[in-house]
Short mmCIF file of C-alpha atoms and ligand atoms in Angstrom, two decimals:
data_model
loop_
_atom_site.label_atom_id
_atom_site.label_comp_id
_atom_site.label_asym_id
_atom_site.label_seq_id
_atom_site.Cartn_x
_atom_site.Cartn_y
_atom_site.Cartn_z
CA MET M 1 -12.72 -20.59 1.35
CA PRO M 2 -13.97 -17.17 0.29
CA ILE M 3 -11.83 -14.09 0.85
CA ASP M 4 -13.78 -12.43 3.63
CA LEU M 5 -13.33 -8.67 3.58
CA ARG M 6 -16.56 -7.90 5.46
CA SER M 7 -14.98 -7.18 8.83
CA ASP M 8 -12.10 -7.95 11.18
CA THR M 9 -14.72 -9.51 13.47
CA VAL M 10 -14.57 -12.67 11.35
CA THR M 11 -11.13 -13.52 12.73
CA THR M 12 -11.14 -16.79 14.67
CA PRO M 13 -9.11 -17.68 17.78
CA THR M 14 -5.48 -18.69 17.26
CA GLU M 15 -4.13 -22.09 18.31
CA LYS M 16 -2.50 -20.39 21.27
CA MET M 17 -5.86 -18.93 22.28
CA ARG M 18 -7.51 -22.35 22.08
CA ASP M 19 -4.76 -23.75 24.32
CA ALA M 20 -5.18 -20.87 26.76
CA ILE M 21 -8.94 -21.41 26.80
CA ARG M 22 -8.55 -25.11 27.60
CA ASP M 23 -5.98 -24.49 30.32
CA ALA M 24 -7.59 -21.40 31.86
CA ALA M 25 -7.89 -21.27 35.64
CA VAL M 26 -11.47 -20.21 36.33
CA GLY M 27 -13.79 -19.26 39.16
CA ASP M 28 -17.03 -17.35 39.63
CA ASP M 29 -16.33 -13.88 38.27
CA VAL M 30 -19.51 -12.41 39.78
CA TYR M 31 -17.82 -13.21 43.13
CA GLY M 32 -14.59 -11.72 41.72
CA GLU M 33 -13.02 -15.17 41.91
CA ASP M 34 -11.98 -15.85 38.33
CA PRO M 35 -8.18 -15.59 38.33
CA THR M 36 -7.98 -15.39 34.54
CA ILE M 37 -10.43 -12.48 34.40
CA ASN M 38 -8.66 -10.74 37.27
CA HIS M 39 -5.39 -11.09 35.37
CA LEU M 40 -6.93 -9.88 32.10
CA GLU M 41 -8.51 -6.84 33.75
CA GLN M 42 -5.27 -5.90 35.47
CA LEU M 43 -3.25 -6.35 32.29
CA ALA M 44 -5.77 -4.35 30.26
CA ALA M 45 -5.80 -1.50 32.79
CA GLU M 46 -2.00 -1.33 32.67
CA ILE M 47 -1.90 -1.29 28.89
CA VAL M 48 -4.20 1.73 28.67
CA GLY M 49 -2.82 3.40 31.80
CA LYS M 50 -6.05 3.37 33.81
CA GLU M 51 -6.67 2.37 37.44
CA ALA M 52 -9.08 -0.43 36.66
CA ALA M 53 -10.74 -2.39 33.88
CA LEU M 54 -13.80 -4.54 33.32
CA PHE M 55 -14.29 -7.45 30.93
CA VAL M 56 -17.58 -6.98 29.08
CA THR M 57 -19.39 -9.18 26.60
CA SER M 58 -19.07 -6.85 23.63
CA GLY M 59 -18.04 -3.40 22.51
CA THR M 60 -21.66 -2.36 22.54
CA GLN M 61 -22.08 -3.46 26.14
CA GLY M 62 -18.87 -1.65 27.09
CA ASN M 63 -20.02 1.60 25.51
CA GLN M 64 -23.51 1.41 26.97
CA VAL M 65 -22.20 0.59 30.44
CA ALA M 66 -19.83 3.56 30.08
CA VAL M 67 -22.68 5.92 29.21
CA LEU M 68 -24.78 4.56 32.10
CA SER M 69 -21.89 5.04 34.52
CA HIS M 70 -21.08 8.58 33.37
CA THR M 71 -24.59 10.02 33.13
CA GLN M 72 -28.03 10.40 34.71
CA ARG M 73 -31.35 10.04 32.91
CA GLY M 74 -32.19 13.23 31.07
CA ASP M 75 -28.57 14.21 30.48
CA GLU M 76 -27.14 14.96 27.07
CA VAL M 77 -24.18 13.30 25.37
CA ILE M 78 -22.11 14.91 22.61
CA LEU M 79 -21.00 12.52 19.89
CA GLU M 80 -20.16 12.35 16.23
CA GLU M 81 -23.03 11.95 13.79
CA TYR M 82 -21.70 8.72 12.30
CA SER M 83 -20.34 7.27 15.54
CA HIS M 84 -21.01 3.66 16.44
CA ILE M 85 -22.54 4.59 19.79
CA PHE M 86 -25.12 6.80 18.08
CA GLY M 87 -25.81 4.85 14.93
CA TYR M 88 -25.14 1.19 15.54
CA GLU M 89 -26.10 0.39 19.10
CA THR M 90 -29.85 0.10 18.55
CA ALA M 91 -30.64 3.38 20.33
CA GLY M 92 -29.25 2.09 23.63
CA LEU M 93 -28.40 5.67 24.52
CA SER M 94 -32.03 6.68 24.73
CA THR M 95 -33.63 3.38 25.73
CA ILE M 96 -31.10 2.03 28.21
CA ALA M 97 -29.31 5.09 29.59
CA GLY M 98 -32.24 7.46 29.00
CA VAL M 99 -29.99 10.21 27.72
CA GLN M 100 -30.32 12.48 24.72
CA ALA M 101 -27.82 12.46 21.87
CA ARG M 102 -26.37 15.73 20.60
CA THR M 103 -24.70 14.75 17.35
CA ILE M 104 -22.11 16.81 15.50
CA LYS M 105 -21.07 16.15 11.94
CA GLY M 106 -17.39 15.36 11.82
CA VAL M 107 -14.64 15.34 9.22
CA ASN M 108 -12.84 12.00 9.22
CA GLY M 109 -14.44 11.32 12.59
CA GLN M 110 -13.31 14.65 14.05
CA MET M 111 -16.11 16.85 15.35
CA PRO M 112 -14.97 20.46 14.72
CA ILE M 113 -13.71 21.92 18.00
CA PRO M 114 -15.84 25.10 17.78
CA ASP M 115 -18.92 22.91 17.25
CA ILE M 116 -18.14 20.92 20.39
CA VAL M 117 -17.70 24.11 22.37
CA ALA M 118 -20.97 25.48 21.01
CA ALA M 119 -22.81 22.28 21.91
CA ILE M 120 -21.83 22.37 25.58
CA ARG M 121 -24.81 23.70 27.48
CA GLU M 122 -24.95 26.36 30.14
CA ASP M 123 -26.51 25.54 33.46
CA ASP M 124 -30.11 26.42 32.61
CA ILE M 125 -33.37 25.11 34.06
CA HIS M 126 -34.71 24.51 30.53
CA CYS M 127 -31.81 22.44 29.27
CA PRO M 128 -30.40 18.99 29.73
CA LYS M 129 -26.98 18.81 31.32
CA THR M 130 -24.08 18.07 28.99
CA ALA M 131 -22.73 15.04 30.82
CA LEU M 132 -20.37 13.31 28.41
CA ILE M 133 -18.33 13.72 25.24
CA CYS M 134 -17.71 10.58 23.19
CA LEU M 135 -14.94 10.11 20.66
CA GLU M 136 -14.28 7.18 18.35
CA ASN M 137 -10.73 6.13 17.42
CA THR M 138 -10.28 4.67 14.91
CA HIS M 139 -13.46 6.06 13.41
CA GLY M 140 -15.23 3.28 11.55
CA ASP M 141 -17.65 5.04 9.27
CA SER M 142 -15.02 7.35 7.82
CA GLY M 143 -12.93 4.33 6.84
CA GLY M 144 -10.87 3.62 9.94
CA ARG M 145 -9.50 7.14 10.22
CA ILE M 146 -7.24 7.94 13.17
CA LEU M 147 -8.01 10.90 15.42
CA PRO M 148 -4.73 12.86 15.60
CA LEU M 149 -3.28 13.21 19.10
CA ASN M 150 -3.33 16.99 18.93
CA TYR M 151 -7.05 16.88 18.11
CA MET M 152 -7.69 14.64 21.11
CA GLU M 153 -5.64 17.00 23.26
CA GLU M 154 -7.84 19.91 22.24
CA VAL M 155 -11.00 17.99 23.09
CA TYR M 156 -9.50 16.95 26.39
CA GLU M 157 -8.60 20.53 27.27
CA ILE M 158 -12.16 21.70 26.57
CA SER M 159 -13.54 18.83 28.61
CA ARG M 160 -11.38 19.85 31.59
CA GLN M 161 -12.49 23.48 31.29
CA HIS M 162 -16.13 22.38 31.43
CA GLN M 163 -15.62 19.42 33.75
CA ILE M 164 -17.21 16.98 31.35
CA PRO M 165 -15.76 13.47 31.10
CA VAL M 166 -14.60 12.05 27.77
CA HIS M 167 -15.30 8.44 26.79
CA LEU M 168 -13.40 6.87 23.93
CA ASP M 169 -15.03 4.21 21.82
CA GLY M 170 -11.73 2.57 20.97
CA ALA M 171 -13.13 -0.60 19.45
CA ARG M 172 -10.02 -0.44 17.23
CA LEU M 173 -7.81 1.47 19.67
CA PHE M 174 -4.78 -0.67 18.85
CA ASN M 175 -5.16 0.00 15.14
CA ALA M 176 -4.96 3.69 16.02
CA ALA M 177 -1.90 3.17 18.25
CA VAL M 178 -0.11 1.04 15.65
CA GLY M 179 -1.07 3.49 12.90
CA LEU M 180 0.35 6.41 14.87
CA GLY M 181 3.33 4.39 16.05
CA VAL M 182 2.64 5.28 19.69
CA ASP M 183 1.97 3.45 22.93
CA PRO M 184 -1.81 3.13 23.43
CA LYS M 185 -1.41 5.14 26.64
CA GLU M 186 -0.53 8.21 24.56
CA ILE M 187 -4.10 8.04 23.23
CA THR M 188 -5.93 6.91 26.37
CA LYS M 189 -4.30 9.49 28.64
CA LEU M 190 -6.42 12.02 26.73
CA VAL M 191 -9.72 10.42 27.79
CA ASP M 192 -11.31 9.46 31.10
CA THR M 193 -12.60 6.08 30.03
CA VAL M 194 -12.06 3.76 27.08
CA GLN M 195 -13.71 0.72 25.54
CA PHE M 196 -11.72 -1.52 23.22
CA CYS M 197 -12.59 -4.79 21.48
CA LEU M 198 -10.64 -8.01 21.90
CA SER M 199 -12.78 -9.69 19.25
CA LYS M 200 -11.93 -7.69 16.14
CA GLY M 201 -8.43 -7.53 14.65
CA LEU M 202 -6.99 -9.03 17.83
CA SER M 203 -8.79 -12.30 17.00
CA ALA M 204 -10.25 -13.25 20.38
CA PRO M 205 -13.61 -15.01 20.02
CA MET M 206 -15.51 -12.51 22.17
CA GLY M 207 -15.35 -9.71 24.65
CA SER M 208 -14.27 -6.14 25.15
CA ILE M 209 -12.60 -4.13 27.89
CA LEU M 210 -13.90 -1.00 29.58
CA ALA M 211 -11.20 0.87 31.50
CA GLY M 212 -11.13 3.97 33.67
CA PRO M 213 -10.84 5.24 37.24
CA LYS M 214 -11.47 2.73 40.04
CA ASN M 215 -14.75 4.27 41.26
CA PHE M 216 -16.03 4.43 37.67
CA ILE M 217 -15.29 0.74 37.09
CA GLU M 218 -17.05 -0.13 40.36
CA LYS M 219 -20.17 1.59 39.07
CA ALA M 220 -19.72 -0.02 35.67
CA ARG M 221 -19.51 -3.46 37.23
CA LYS M 222 -22.95 -2.97 38.71
CA TRP M 223 -24.46 -1.69 35.46
CA ARG M 224 -22.90 -4.61 33.62
CA LYS M 225 -24.67 -6.95 36.05
CA MET M 226 -27.97 -5.20 35.34
CA LEU M 227 -27.48 -5.66 31.59
CA GLY M 228 -26.91 -9.38 32.09
CA GLY M 229 -23.15 -9.20 31.63
CA GLY M 230 -22.22 -10.72 34.98
CA MET M 231 -20.66 -13.96 33.78
CA ARG M 232 -19.55 -16.85 35.92
CA GLN M 233 -16.46 -18.79 34.70
CA ALA M 234 -15.71 -15.99 32.28
CA GLY M 235 -12.03 -16.86 32.22
CA ILE M 236 -12.84 -19.33 29.47
CA ALA M 237 -13.38 -16.31 27.20
CA GLY M 238 -10.96 -14.03 28.99
CA ALA M 239 -8.02 -16.40 28.47
CA ALA M 240 -8.12 -15.67 24.75
CA GLY M 241 -8.22 -11.96 25.55
CA ILE M 242 -4.91 -12.21 27.39
CA VAL M 243 -3.30 -13.85 24.37
CA ALA M 244 -4.87 -11.13 22.19
CA LEU M 245 -3.25 -8.37 24.23
CA GLU M 246 0.10 -10.07 24.62
CA GLU M 247 0.59 -11.35 21.11
CA MET M 248 -1.79 -9.95 18.55
CA VAL M 249 -1.29 -6.18 18.66
CA GLY M 250 1.98 -5.99 16.72
CA ARG M 251 0.66 -7.84 13.70
CA LEU M 252 -2.04 -5.22 13.05
CA GLU M 253 0.67 -3.38 11.11
CA GLU M 254 0.43 -6.10 8.46
CA ASP M 255 -3.32 -5.45 8.07
CA HIS M 256 -2.58 -1.76 7.55
CA VAL M 257 0.04 -2.50 4.91
CA HIS M 258 -2.41 -4.78 3.12
CA ALA M 259 -5.20 -2.20 3.25
CA LYS M 260 -2.92 0.51 1.88
CA LYS M 261 -1.72 -1.69 -0.96
CA LEU M 262 -5.27 -2.74 -1.78
CA ALA M 263 -6.42 0.90 -1.83
CA GLN M 264 -3.52 2.04 -4.01
CA ARG M 265 -4.18 -0.68 -6.55
CA LEU M 266 -7.94 -0.11 -6.57
CA ALA M 267 -7.26 3.59 -7.20
CA LEU M 268 -5.79 2.65 -10.60
CA ILE M 269 -9.03 1.03 -11.76
CA GLU M 270 -11.26 3.22 -13.91
CA GLY M 271 -14.66 3.80 -12.32
CA ILE M 272 -13.44 3.20 -8.76
CA ASP M 273 -13.22 6.32 -6.65
CA ILE M 274 -11.03 5.92 -3.61
CA ASP M 275 -8.88 8.17 -1.46
CA ALA M 276 -5.92 5.85 -1.01
CA GLU M 277 -4.03 8.55 0.90
CA GLY M 278 -6.78 8.52 3.51
CA VAL M 279 -6.38 4.83 4.25
CA GLU M 280 -4.63 4.90 7.61
CA THR M 281 -5.51 1.56 9.19
CA ASN M 282 -7.34 -1.64 8.14
CA ILE M 283 -10.56 -0.25 6.64
CA ILE M 284 -10.98 1.02 3.13
CA MET M 285 -14.06 2.62 1.60
CA PHE M 286 -14.58 3.31 -2.08
CA SER M 287 -17.28 4.43 -4.46
CA ILE M 288 -18.31 2.30 -7.40
CA GLU M 289 -20.77 4.83 -8.78
CA GLY M 290 -18.47 5.31 -11.78
CA LEU M 291 -19.09 1.70 -12.78
CA GLY M 292 -22.78 2.34 -13.25
CA MET M 293 -23.82 -0.25 -10.70
CA ASP M 294 -24.96 -0.10 -7.11
CA SER M 295 -23.46 -1.72 -4.03
CA GLU M 296 -25.88 -4.62 -4.08
CA GLU M 297 -24.98 -5.62 -7.62
CA PHE M 298 -21.27 -5.06 -7.05
CA ILE M 299 -21.28 -7.23 -3.92
CA GLU M 300 -23.20 -9.93 -5.78
CA LYS M 301 -20.49 -9.97 -8.43
CA LEU M 302 -17.79 -10.12 -5.78
CA ASN M 303 -19.59 -13.06 -4.20
CA GLU M 304 -19.63 -14.88 -7.53
CA HIS M 305 -15.83 -14.69 -7.35
CA GLN M 306 -15.72 -15.88 -3.73
CA ILE M 307 -15.11 -12.45 -2.23
CA LEU M 308 -17.26 -11.17 0.63
CA ALA M 309 -17.69 -7.47 1.40
CA ASN M 310 -20.13 -5.13 3.09
CA SER M 311 -21.96 -2.17 1.66
CA ALA M 312 -21.30 1.22 3.25
CA GLY M 313 -23.94 3.07 1.24
CA PRO M 314 -25.87 2.79 -2.03
CA TYR M 315 -22.63 3.15 -4.05
CA ARG M 316 -20.05 2.69 -1.33
CA ILE M 317 -18.18 -0.52 -0.54
CA ARG M 318 -16.15 -1.36 2.53
CA PHE M 319 -13.20 -3.74 2.63
CA VAL M 320 -11.58 -4.65 5.95
CA THR M 321 -8.24 -6.42 6.21
CA HIS M 322 -7.41 -8.76 9.09
CA ARG M 323 -5.41 -11.80 10.14
CA GLY M 324 -7.21 -14.07 7.66
CA ILE M 325 -6.26 -11.95 4.65
CA THR M 326 -2.94 -12.65 2.93
CA LYS M 327 -0.90 -10.71 0.40
CA GLU M 328 -2.15 -13.16 -2.25
CA ASP M 329 -5.76 -12.44 -1.25
CA ILE M 330 -5.12 -8.74 -1.84
CA GLY M 331 -3.87 -9.55 -5.34
CA THR M 332 -6.91 -11.72 -6.02
CA ALA M 333 -9.30 -9.03 -4.78
CA VAL M 334 -7.74 -6.43 -7.07
CA GLU M 335 -7.95 -8.83 -10.01
CA VAL M 336 -11.62 -9.53 -9.35
CA VAL M 337 -12.51 -5.84 -9.04
CA ASN M 338 -10.60 -5.24 -12.26
CA ARG M 339 -12.66 -7.88 -14.00
CA ILE M 340 -15.95 -6.53 -12.66
CA ALA M 341 -14.95 -3.03 -13.78
CA ALA M 342 -14.04 -4.26 -17.27
CA GLY M 343 -17.40 -6.01 -17.53
CA ALA M 344 -19.22 -2.88 -16.42
CA LYS M 345 -17.43 -0.82 -19.04
CA THR M 346 -18.56 -2.99 -21.94
CA ARG M 347 -22.10 -2.59 -20.64
CA LEU M 348 -21.95 1.21 -20.37
C1 LIG O 1 -17.50 -3.04 16.54
C2 LIG O 1 -17.60 -1.70 17.15
C3 LIG O 1 -18.30 -1.50 18.35
C4 LIG O 1 -19.13 -2.58 19.01
O1 LIG O 1 -18.49 -3.75 19.28
P1 LIG O 1 -19.35 -5.12 19.35
O2 LIG O 1 -18.42 -6.04 20.04
O3 LIG O 1 -19.62 -5.48 17.92
O4 LIG O 1 -20.58 -4.84 20.10
C5 LIG O 1 -18.31 -0.24 18.89
N1 LIG O 1 -17.68 0.77 18.29
C6 LIG O 1 -17.02 0.64 17.14
C7 LIG O 1 -16.32 1.81 16.54
C8 LIG O 1 -16.96 -0.61 16.52
O5 LIG O 1 -16.30 -0.73 15.37
#
């Protein structure tokens, strides 16, 4: 079995999840009659301190349904330049919701506060309406960075002043909560709506949750139907989500410890440029430019040693730790990178 550091999405359901799936009480969820989904949605809403929640097929669907429910065609949405909603959801913003993106370059996923303020539009006949601010926590493209609570508070305050809702793409919300050592509610109380994934580090086979006020979730339920997300005996999938929320959050700490250790040890290798201090959760990014090879070649060499990874740029590699990665795997990965680096040196 290769050591798969591509993503935490490769995690497979636990035995307990498989049992829960087999035993799940189900009904037609489009009629609101799936007891497992009703339980999951109630549990999820409680965990993030919102009135209601909706089980959606994926994080992407959750985010797009959120944008649709918050905005009107022709509105504008403020979001970070490297956010998932802007960059990795196949332009759903413009094609599905019909809104315009106003991107702001962030630092570690944080859009500078003055830039957010400057981007909010006045009521003007020429201009689109600023209808939504999106945040991402943890922020994937910056290497799983956590948005500090005081930063989120500032954004929230501005959003109240201008009466603009805030949506959190919290695909890895629980990594942020575990990383900060706080209850997830401490994060989600600073946003109006939140999407989080059950299918990443939490190991459920599929599905995400969108949570928010009751009237928002009612709207979202209708948009989800339009997008083809109205599922029938959805409890088959939702049962694993309940196990994910009840049992799989605490262990994320282990992934963070592994990522930190991996980063610290990679930092000692000549030619690898990594900010080990900046590794806060389960994602690490590093440059291999100093080895005189590009990402494609580096990943090929990793693959030869049974290690899988994704590129995050021409000279940037991403490793993600998760339930399938052991302490021994971390040691092996470091050894392999060491060997690749030594080989590159003799070539230089
Ligand atoms: C994975 C991810 C999503 C999308 O989730 P899918 O289930 O893959 O559609 C959205 N936002 C962020 C930050 C993600 O990491």
